[in-house]
Amino acid sequence: MTELHPKVQQFVEMLDEASRRLRLEGEVFWAEWMEEAARRTRKRDLGGVQKALQGYGGMGSFNDLILGDKRLQKLRSEIWKLGRELEREEYEAEMQERQQQ
């Protein structure tokens, strides 16, 4: 299998780190959420990025979680930003491909 795009690889690594840190905080639900997102993203499934981002919306979301780990707080923000960027890039690539058809 070919290597992941560097931004996608970075995203997966951030999800993996967040998952490890969430487990240390006792947040198993969110750790497993991020693991699933990372697993899907590693398989080049855009649904993995979407899975990660879905955790940020609504009451009781990953965004609402009170975190004592400063690195995890930073990761939460970085995952959101890079995930949105990857989603946007994928959308733009699809639109460009459709225009060329």
CSV table of C-alpha atoms in Angstrom, one decimal:
chain,number,residue,atom,x,y,z
A,1,MET,CA,0.0,0.0,0.0
A,2,THR,CA,1.3,3.5,-0.8
A,3,GLU,CA,2.1,6.0,1.8
A,4,LEU,CA,-0.6,8.4,3.0
A,5,HIS,CA,-0.5,12.1,1.9
A,6,PRO,CA,1.6,13.9,4.6
A,7,LYS,CA,-1.4,15.9,5.8
A,8,VAL,CA,-3.5,12.8,6.1
A,9,GLN,CA,-0.6,11.0,8.0
A,10,GLN,CA,-0.3,14.0,10.3
A,11,PHE,CA,-4.1,13.8,11.0
A,12,VAL,CA,-3.9,10.1,11.8
A,13,GLU,CA,-1.0,10.7,14.1
A,14,MET,CA,-2.9,13.4,15.9
A,15,LEU,CA,-5.9,11.1,16.3
A,16,ASP,CA,-3.7,8.4,17.7
A,17,GLU,CA,-2.1,10.7,20.2
A,18,ALA,CA,-5.5,12.1,21.2
A,19,SER,CA,-6.8,8.6,21.7
A,20,ARG,CA,-3.8,7.6,24.0
A,21,ARG,CA,-4.2,10.7,26.0
A,22,LEU,CA,-8.0,10.3,26.3
A,23,ARG,CA,-7.5,6.8,27.7
A,24,LEU,CA,-5.1,8.2,30.3
A,25,GLU,CA,-7.8,10.7,31.2
A,26,GLY,CA,-10.3,7.8,31.6
A,27,GLU,CA,-12.3,9.0,28.5
A,28,VAL,CA,-12.7,5.6,26.9
A,29,PHE,CA,-15.7,6.6,24.7
A,30,TRP,CA,-13.8,9.4,23.1
A,31,ALA,CA,-10.6,7.4,22.8
A,32,GLU,CA,-12.5,4.7,20.9
A,33,TRP,CA,-14.2,7.4,18.8
A,34,MET,CA,-10.8,8.8,17.7
A,35,GLU,CA,-9.4,5.3,17.2
A,36,GLU,CA,-12.2,4.5,14.8
A,37,ALA,CA,-11.7,7.7,12.9
A,38,ALA,CA,-7.9,7.0,12.6
A,39,ARG,CA,-8.6,3.4,11.5
A,40,ARG,CA,-10.9,4.6,8.7
A,41,THR,CA,-8.6,7.4,7.7
A,42,ARG,CA,-5.6,5.0,7.4
A,43,LYS,CA,-7.7,3.1,4.9
A,44,ARG,CA,-8.1,6.2,2.8
A,45,ASP,CA,-11.8,6.5,3.8
A,46,LEU,CA,-12.8,10.1,4.0
A,47,GLY,CA,-15.5,8.9,6.4
A,48,GLY,CA,-12.7,8.7,9.0
A,49,VAL,CA,-12.1,12.5,8.8
A,50,GLN,CA,-15.9,13.0,8.9
A,51,LYS,CA,-16.2,10.7,11.9
A,52,ALA,CA,-13.6,12.7,13.8
A,53,LEU,CA,-15.3,16.0,13.0
A,54,GLN,CA,-18.8,14.7,13.9
A,55,GLY,CA,-17.5,14.4,17.5
A,56,TYR,CA,-17.3,18.2,17.7
A,57,GLY,CA,-21.0,19.1,17.3
A,58,GLY,CA,-23.9,19.1,19.7
A,59,MET,CA,-24.4,18.8,23.4
A,60,GLY,CA,-22.0,16.4,25.1
A,61,SER,CA,-19.6,16.6,22.2
A,62,PHE,CA,-15.8,16.2,22.3
A,63,ASN,CA,-15.7,20.0,22.3
A,64,ASP,CA,-17.6,20.1,25.6
A,65,LEU,CA,-15.2,17.7,27.3
A,66,ILE,CA,-13.3,19.3,30.1
A,67,LEU,CA,-9.7,18.3,29.7
A,68,GLY,CA,-6.9,18.7,32.3
A,69,ASP,CA,-4.2,17.7,29.8
A,70,LYS,CA,-3.0,20.9,28.0
A,71,ARG,CA,-1.5,18.9,25.1
A,72,LEU,CA,-4.9,17.2,24.6
A,73,GLN,CA,-6.6,20.6,24.6
A,74,LYS,CA,-4.3,21.7,21.8
A,75,LEU,CA,-4.7,18.5,19.9
A,76,ARG,CA,-8.5,18.9,20.0
A,77,SER,CA,-8.2,22.2,18.2
A,78,GLU,CA,-5.5,21.0,15.8
A,79,ILE,CA,-7.6,17.9,14.8
A,80,TRP,CA,-10.6,20.2,14.1
A,81,LYS,CA,-8.5,22.6,11.9
A,82,LEU,CA,-6.7,19.9,9.9
A,83,GLY,CA,-9.9,17.8,9.5
A,84,ARG,CA,-11.8,20.8,8.1
A,85,GLU,CA,-8.9,21.5,5.8
A,86,LEU,CA,-8.8,17.9,4.5
A,87,GLU,CA,-12.5,17.9,4.0
A,88,ARG,CA,-12.3,21.1,2.1
A,89,GLU,CA,-9.5,19.9,-0.1
A,90,GLU,CA,-11.3,16.7,-0.9
A,91,TYR,CA,-14.4,18.7,-1.9
A,92,GLU,CA,-12.4,21.0,-4.1
A,93,ALA,CA,-10.7,18.0,-5.8
A,94,GLU,CA,-14.1,16.4,-6.5
A,95,MET,CA,-15.5,19.6,-8.0
A,96,GLN,CA,-12.4,20.0,-10.1
A,97,GLU,CA,-12.7,16.4,-11.3
A,98,ARG,CA,-16.4,16.9,-12.2
A,99,GLN,CA,-15.6,20.0,-14.2
A,100,GLN,CA,-13.0,18.1,-16.2
A,101,GLN,CA,-15.5,15.5,-17.2
